[in-house]
Coordinates of C-alpha atoms and ligand atoms in Angstrom, one line a residue:
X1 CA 116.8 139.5 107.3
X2 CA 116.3 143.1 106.6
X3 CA 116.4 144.7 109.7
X4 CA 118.8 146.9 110.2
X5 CA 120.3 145.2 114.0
X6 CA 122.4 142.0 113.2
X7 CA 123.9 141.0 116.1
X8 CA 127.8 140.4 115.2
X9 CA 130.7 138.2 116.4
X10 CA 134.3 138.6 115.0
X11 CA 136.3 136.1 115.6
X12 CA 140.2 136.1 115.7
X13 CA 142.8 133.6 115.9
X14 CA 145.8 134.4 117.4
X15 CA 149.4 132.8 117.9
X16 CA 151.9 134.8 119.1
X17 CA 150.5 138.0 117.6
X18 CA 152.1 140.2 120.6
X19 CA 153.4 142.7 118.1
X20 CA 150.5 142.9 115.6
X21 CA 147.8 142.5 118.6
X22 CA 147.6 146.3 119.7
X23 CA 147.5 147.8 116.1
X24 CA 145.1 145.4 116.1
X25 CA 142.4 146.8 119.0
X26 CA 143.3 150.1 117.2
X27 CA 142.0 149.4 114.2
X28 CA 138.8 147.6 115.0
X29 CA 138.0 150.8 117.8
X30 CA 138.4 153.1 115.1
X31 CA 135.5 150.6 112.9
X32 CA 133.2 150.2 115.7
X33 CA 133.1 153.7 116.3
X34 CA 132.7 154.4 112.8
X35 CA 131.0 152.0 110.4
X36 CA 129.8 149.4 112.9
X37 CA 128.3 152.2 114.8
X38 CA 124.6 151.2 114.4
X39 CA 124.5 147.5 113.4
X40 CA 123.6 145.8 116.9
X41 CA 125.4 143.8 119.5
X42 CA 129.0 143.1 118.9
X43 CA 131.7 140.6 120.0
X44 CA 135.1 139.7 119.2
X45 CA 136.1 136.6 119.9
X46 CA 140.3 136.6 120.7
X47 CA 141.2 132.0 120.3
X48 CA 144.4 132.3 121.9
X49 CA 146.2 129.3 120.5
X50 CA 148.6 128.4 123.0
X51 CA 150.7 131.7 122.2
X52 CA 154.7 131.6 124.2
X53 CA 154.6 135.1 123.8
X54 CA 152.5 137.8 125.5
X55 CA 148.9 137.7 123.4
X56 CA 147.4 136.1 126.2
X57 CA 148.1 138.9 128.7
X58 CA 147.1 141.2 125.9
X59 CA 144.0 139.7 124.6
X60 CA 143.3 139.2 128.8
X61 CA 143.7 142.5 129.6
X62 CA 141.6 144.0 126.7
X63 CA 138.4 141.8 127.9
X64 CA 138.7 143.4 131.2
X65 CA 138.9 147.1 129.8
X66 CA 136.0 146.2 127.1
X67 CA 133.2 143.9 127.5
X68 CA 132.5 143.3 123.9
X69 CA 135.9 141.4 123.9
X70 CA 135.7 137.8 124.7
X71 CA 138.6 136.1 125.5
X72 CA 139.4 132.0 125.1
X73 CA 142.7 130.2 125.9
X74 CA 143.1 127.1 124.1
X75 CA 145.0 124.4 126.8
X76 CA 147.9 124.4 123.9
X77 CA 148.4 125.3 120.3
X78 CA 146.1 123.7 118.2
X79 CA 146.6 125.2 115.1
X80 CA 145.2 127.8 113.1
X81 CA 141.9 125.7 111.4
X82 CA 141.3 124.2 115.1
X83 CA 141.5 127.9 116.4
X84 CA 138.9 128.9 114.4
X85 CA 136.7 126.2 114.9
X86 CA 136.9 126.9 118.6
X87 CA 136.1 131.1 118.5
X88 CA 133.4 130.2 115.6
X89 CA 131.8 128.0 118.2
X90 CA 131.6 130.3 121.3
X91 CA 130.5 133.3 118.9
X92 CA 126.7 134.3 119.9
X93 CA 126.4 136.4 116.6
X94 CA 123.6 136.4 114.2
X95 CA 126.4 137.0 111.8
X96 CA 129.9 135.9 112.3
X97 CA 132.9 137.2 110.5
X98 CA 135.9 135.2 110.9
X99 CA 139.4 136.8 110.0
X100 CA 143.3 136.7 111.0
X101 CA 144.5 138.9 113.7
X102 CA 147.5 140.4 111.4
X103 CA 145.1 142.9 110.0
X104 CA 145.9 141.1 106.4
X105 CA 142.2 141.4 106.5
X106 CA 141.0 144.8 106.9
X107 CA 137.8 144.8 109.6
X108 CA 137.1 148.0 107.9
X109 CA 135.8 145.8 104.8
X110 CA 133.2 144.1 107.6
X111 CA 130.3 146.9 106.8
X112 CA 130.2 145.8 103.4
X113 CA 130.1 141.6 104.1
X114 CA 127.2 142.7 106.1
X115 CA 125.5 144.7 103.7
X116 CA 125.7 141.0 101.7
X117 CA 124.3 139.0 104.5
X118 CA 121.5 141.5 104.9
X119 CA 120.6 140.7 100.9
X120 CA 119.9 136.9 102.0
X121 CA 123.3 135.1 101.6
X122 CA 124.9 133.0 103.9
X123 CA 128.2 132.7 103.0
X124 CA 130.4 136.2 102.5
X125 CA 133.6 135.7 101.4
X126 CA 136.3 138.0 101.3
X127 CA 138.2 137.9 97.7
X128 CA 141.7 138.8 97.3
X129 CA 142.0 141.3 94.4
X130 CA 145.6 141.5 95.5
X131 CA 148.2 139.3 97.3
X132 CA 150.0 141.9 98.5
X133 CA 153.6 141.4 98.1
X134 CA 153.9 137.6 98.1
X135 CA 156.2 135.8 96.1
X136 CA 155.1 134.4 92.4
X137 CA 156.0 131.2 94.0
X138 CA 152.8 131.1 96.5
X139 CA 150.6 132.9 93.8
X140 CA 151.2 129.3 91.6
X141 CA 151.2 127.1 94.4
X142 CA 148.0 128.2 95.7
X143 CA 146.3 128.2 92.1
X144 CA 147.0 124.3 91.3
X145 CA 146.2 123.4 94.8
X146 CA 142.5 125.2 94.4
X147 CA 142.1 123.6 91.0
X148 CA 142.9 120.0 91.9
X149 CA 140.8 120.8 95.2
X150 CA 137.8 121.4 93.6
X151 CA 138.4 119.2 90.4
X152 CA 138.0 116.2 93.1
X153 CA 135.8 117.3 95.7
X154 CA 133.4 118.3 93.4
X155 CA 132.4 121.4 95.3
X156 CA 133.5 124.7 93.8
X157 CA 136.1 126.3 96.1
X158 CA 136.0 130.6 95.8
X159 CA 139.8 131.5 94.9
X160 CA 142.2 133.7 96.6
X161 CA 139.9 133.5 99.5
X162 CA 141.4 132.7 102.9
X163 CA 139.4 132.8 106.5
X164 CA 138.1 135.9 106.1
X165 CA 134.4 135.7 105.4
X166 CA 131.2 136.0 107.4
X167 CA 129.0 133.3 108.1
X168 CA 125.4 133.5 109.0
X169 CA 124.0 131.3 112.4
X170 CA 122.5 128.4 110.1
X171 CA 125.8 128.5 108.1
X172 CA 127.6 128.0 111.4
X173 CA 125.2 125.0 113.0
X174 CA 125.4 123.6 109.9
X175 CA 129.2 123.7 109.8
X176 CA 129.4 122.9 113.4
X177 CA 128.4 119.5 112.7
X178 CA 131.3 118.7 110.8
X179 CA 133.8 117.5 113.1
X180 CA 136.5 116.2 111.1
X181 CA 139.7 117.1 112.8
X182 CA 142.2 117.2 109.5
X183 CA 140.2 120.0 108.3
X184 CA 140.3 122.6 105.6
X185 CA 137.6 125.3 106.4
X186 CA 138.1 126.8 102.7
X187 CA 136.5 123.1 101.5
X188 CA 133.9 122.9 104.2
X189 CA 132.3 126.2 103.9
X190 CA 131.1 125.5 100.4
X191 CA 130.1 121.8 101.1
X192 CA 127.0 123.0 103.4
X193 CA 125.7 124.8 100.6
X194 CA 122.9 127.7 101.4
X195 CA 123.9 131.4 99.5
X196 CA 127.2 132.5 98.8
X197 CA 128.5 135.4 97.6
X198 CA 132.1 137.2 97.9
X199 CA 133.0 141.3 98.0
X200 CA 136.8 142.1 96.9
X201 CA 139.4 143.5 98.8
X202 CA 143.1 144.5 98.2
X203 CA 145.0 142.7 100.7
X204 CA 147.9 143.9 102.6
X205 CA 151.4 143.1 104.1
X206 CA 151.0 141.6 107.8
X207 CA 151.8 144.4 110.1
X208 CA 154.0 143.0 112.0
X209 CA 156.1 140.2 112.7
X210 CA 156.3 136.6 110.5
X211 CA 153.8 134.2 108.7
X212 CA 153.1 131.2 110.9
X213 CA 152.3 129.5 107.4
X214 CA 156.2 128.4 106.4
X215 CA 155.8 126.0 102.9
X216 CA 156.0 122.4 105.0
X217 CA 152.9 123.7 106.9
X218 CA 151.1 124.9 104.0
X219 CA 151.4 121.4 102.1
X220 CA 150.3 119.9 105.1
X221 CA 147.2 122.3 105.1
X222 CA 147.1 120.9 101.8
X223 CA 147.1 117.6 101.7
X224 CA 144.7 117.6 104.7
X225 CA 142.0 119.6 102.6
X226 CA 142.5 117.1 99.7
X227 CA 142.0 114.2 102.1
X228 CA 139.5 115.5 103.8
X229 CA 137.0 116.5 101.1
X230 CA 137.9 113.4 98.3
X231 CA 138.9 109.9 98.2
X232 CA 140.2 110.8 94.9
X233 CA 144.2 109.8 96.1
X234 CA 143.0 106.0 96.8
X235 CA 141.1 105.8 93.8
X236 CA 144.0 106.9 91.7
X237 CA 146.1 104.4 93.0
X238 CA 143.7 102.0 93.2
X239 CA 143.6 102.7 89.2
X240 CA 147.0 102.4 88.7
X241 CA 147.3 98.8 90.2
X242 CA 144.9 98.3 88.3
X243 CA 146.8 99.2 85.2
X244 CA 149.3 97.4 86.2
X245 CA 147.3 94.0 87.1
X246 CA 146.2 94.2 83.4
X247 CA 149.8 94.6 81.8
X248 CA 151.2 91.9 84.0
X249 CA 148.2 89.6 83.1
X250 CA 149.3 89.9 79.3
X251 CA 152.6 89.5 80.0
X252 CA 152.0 86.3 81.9
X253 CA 150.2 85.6 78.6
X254 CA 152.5 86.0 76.5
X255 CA 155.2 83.6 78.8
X256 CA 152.9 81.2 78.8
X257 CA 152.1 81.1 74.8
X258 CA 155.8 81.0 74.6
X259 CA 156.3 78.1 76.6
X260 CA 153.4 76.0 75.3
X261 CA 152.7 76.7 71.7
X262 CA 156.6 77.8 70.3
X263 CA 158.2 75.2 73.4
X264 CA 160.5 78.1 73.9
X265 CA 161.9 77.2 77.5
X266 CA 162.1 80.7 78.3
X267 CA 165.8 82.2 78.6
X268 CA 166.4 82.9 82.5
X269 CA 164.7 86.4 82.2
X270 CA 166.5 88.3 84.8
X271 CA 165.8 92.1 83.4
X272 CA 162.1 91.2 83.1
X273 CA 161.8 89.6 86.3
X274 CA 163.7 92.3 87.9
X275 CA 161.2 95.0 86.2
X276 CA 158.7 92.6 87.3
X277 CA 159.4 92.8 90.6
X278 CA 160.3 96.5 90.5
X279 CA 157.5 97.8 89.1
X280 CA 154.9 95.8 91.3
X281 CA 156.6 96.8 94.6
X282 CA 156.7 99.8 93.7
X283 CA 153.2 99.8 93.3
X284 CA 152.2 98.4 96.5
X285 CA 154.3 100.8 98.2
X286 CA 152.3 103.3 96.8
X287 CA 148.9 102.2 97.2
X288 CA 150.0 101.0 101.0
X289 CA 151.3 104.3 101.7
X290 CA 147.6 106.1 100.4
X291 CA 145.7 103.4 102.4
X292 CA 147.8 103.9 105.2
X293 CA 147.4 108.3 104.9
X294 CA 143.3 107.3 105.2
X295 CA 143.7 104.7 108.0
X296 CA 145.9 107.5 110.0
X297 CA 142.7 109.6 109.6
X298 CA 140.0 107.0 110.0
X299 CA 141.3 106.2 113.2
X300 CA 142.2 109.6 114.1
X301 CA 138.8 110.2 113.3
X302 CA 137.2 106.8 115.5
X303 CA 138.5 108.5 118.5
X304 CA 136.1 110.9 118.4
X305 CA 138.4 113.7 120.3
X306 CA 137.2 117.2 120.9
X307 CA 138.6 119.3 118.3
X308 CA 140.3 121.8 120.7
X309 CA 140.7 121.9 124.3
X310 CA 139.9 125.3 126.1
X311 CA 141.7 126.5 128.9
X312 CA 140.3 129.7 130.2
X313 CA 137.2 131.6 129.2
X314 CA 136.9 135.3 129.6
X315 CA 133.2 137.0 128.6
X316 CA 131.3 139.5 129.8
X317 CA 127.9 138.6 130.9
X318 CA 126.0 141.4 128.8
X319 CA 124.7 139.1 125.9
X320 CA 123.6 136.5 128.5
X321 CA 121.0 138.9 129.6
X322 CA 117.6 138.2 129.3
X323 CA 118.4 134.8 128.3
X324 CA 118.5 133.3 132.1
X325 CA 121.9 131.9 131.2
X326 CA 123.3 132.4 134.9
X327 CA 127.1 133.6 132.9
X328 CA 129.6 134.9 134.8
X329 CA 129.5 138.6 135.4
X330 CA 131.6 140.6 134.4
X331 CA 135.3 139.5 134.0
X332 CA 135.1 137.0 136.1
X333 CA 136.6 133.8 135.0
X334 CA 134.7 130.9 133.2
X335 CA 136.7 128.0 133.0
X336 CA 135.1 125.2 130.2
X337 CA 136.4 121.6 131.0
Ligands
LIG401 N1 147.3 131.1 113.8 C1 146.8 130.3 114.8 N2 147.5 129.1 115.1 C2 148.6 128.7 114.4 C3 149.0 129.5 113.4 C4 148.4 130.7 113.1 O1 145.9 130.7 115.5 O2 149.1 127.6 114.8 C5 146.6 132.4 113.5 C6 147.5 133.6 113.4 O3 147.7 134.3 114.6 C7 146.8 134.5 112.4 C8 146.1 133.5 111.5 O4 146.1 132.3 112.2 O5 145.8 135.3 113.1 C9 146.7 133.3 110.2 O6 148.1 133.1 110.3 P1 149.2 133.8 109.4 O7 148.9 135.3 109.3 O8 150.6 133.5 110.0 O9 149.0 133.1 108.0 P2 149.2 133.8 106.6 O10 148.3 135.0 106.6 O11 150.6 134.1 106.4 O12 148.6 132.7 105.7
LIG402 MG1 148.5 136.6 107.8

């Protein structure tokens, strides 16, 4: 792994990014002409993910004026963790470095992920040193979701990491296999395992325009990591039924004793049934509503649906060469069922 050509795909998620999408192509001409000068093939891999605003035309035109940029239209917005999976599997890279298109991650920190990979590991994440300037709020949030995360899945999760991290090609056929579609990439990439490593970075402001990750969004991101990696939730409430089940037992115990050995004939015990009743339903409520959250995903899961569905397909034909794979040339359009 010491050779000096890695071949390289980046690969970019975008949804409506018109505004940040040209500072964009700005900034990673002004890396490839600099630092990614000699490091071997590049692409960059644009996901459009069913944008309303003009980054399709944008990311379009830009694959005709350069051939290292690929282009893919998803059929309709998929979401950012679908987006990814979609651009991570149409990258050719030996190397793949995934990262947002808001240039929150700086390509100009890619030189240094590669210098990481060429030391043996598979895994580079980019570390936050800095969260820019987002609120206290989201600082907290995020550090009680990692902690719970990887208290129950059992896999240690890298903190104030987000998609930004380079993945070798076993790292990717080994995560291509994973085909859950409530996914949470952040838990995935450690679950396959193989060398990982992280370099630090301060990150910035978005350069334009607004987060596409408002709060309901995030604790669905969330919740969908938790569910996805553990079946700690049904366990816990399958605990606290159990609980339950045992104090109930001795209070049926203790009504019975009453009645039999002191021939107490019981007061009509309407606060106790009441609680009772109460504090059972309450308790199926909440182990039906965890059973149901994992039957939504079991059968979401038994369908067995692509991940993403792709629209249009725009690559240049030049890392086809030599590889007989009859591509289409040069701007042409491929359109993927
Ligand atoms: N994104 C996407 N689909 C979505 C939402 C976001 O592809 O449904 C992309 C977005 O264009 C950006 C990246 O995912 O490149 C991260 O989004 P954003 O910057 O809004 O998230 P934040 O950095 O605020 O967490
Ligand atoms: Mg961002």
């Amino acid at each position: 792994m010491n050779n000096a050509h890695i071949n390289l795909s980046i690969v970019i998620p975008v949804y409506n990014e018109a505004e940040t999408l040209p500072e964009l192509f700005r900034e990673l001409k002004r890396v490839r002409d600099a630092e990614l000068r000699n490091t071997g093939l590049l692409e960059i891999v644009l996901v459009d993910d069913g944008s309303k605003d003009r980054s399709w035309e944008l990311v379009s035109a830009e694959c005709d004026r350069d051939p290292a940029y690929v282009g893919i239209k998803l059929s309709r917005n998929f979401g950012h963790q679908l987006a990814l999976a979609a651009g991570l599997e149409a990258a050719r890279g030996d190397a793949v470095v995934s990262m947002d298109a808001d240039l929150q991650d700086p390509p100009a920190l890619i030189p240094e992920m590669l210098a990481a990979h060429r030391q043996g590991y598979d895994v580079v994440y980019a570390t936050r040193k800095s969260r820019g300037s987002e609120p206290w709020s989201k600082r907290v949030s995020a550090a009680l979701f990692y902690f719970v995360m990887e208290k129950i899945s059992g896999v240690p999760i890298p903190r104030n990491t987000g998609d930004f991290r380079l993945l070798s090609r076993r790292a990717l056929t080994e995560l291509a296999k994973l085909r859950e579609s409530h996914r949470l990439l952040r838990g995935l990439v450690p679950w396959i395992g193989f060398p990982q490593t992280q370099v630090m970075y301060d990150r910035a402001d978005r350069v334009a325009g607004e987060t596409h990750y408002p709060w309901h969004k995030m604790m669905l991101l969330a919740w969908d990591g938790i569910t996805s990696m553990s079946r700690a939730p049904l366990r816990l409430a399958y605990s606290v039924s159990m609980l339950l089940l045992t104090v109930f037992l001795g209070y049926v115990l203790y009504v019975l004793f009453n009645h039999f050995a002191r021939g107490d004939k019981l007061v009509p015990g309407w606060t106790s049934l009441m609680a009772t009743i109460t504090i059972f339903g309450t308790a199926q409520l909440v182990l039906l509503g965890v059973f149901g959250e994992y039957l939504g995903r079991i059968h979401e899961q038994v369908k067995q649906r692509p991940l993403y569905v792709i629209d249009q397909m725009k690559r240049a034909d030049a890392w086809g060469d030599g590889n007989g794979g009859g591509g289409a040339a040069r701007g042409e359009l491929q359109t993927r069922p």
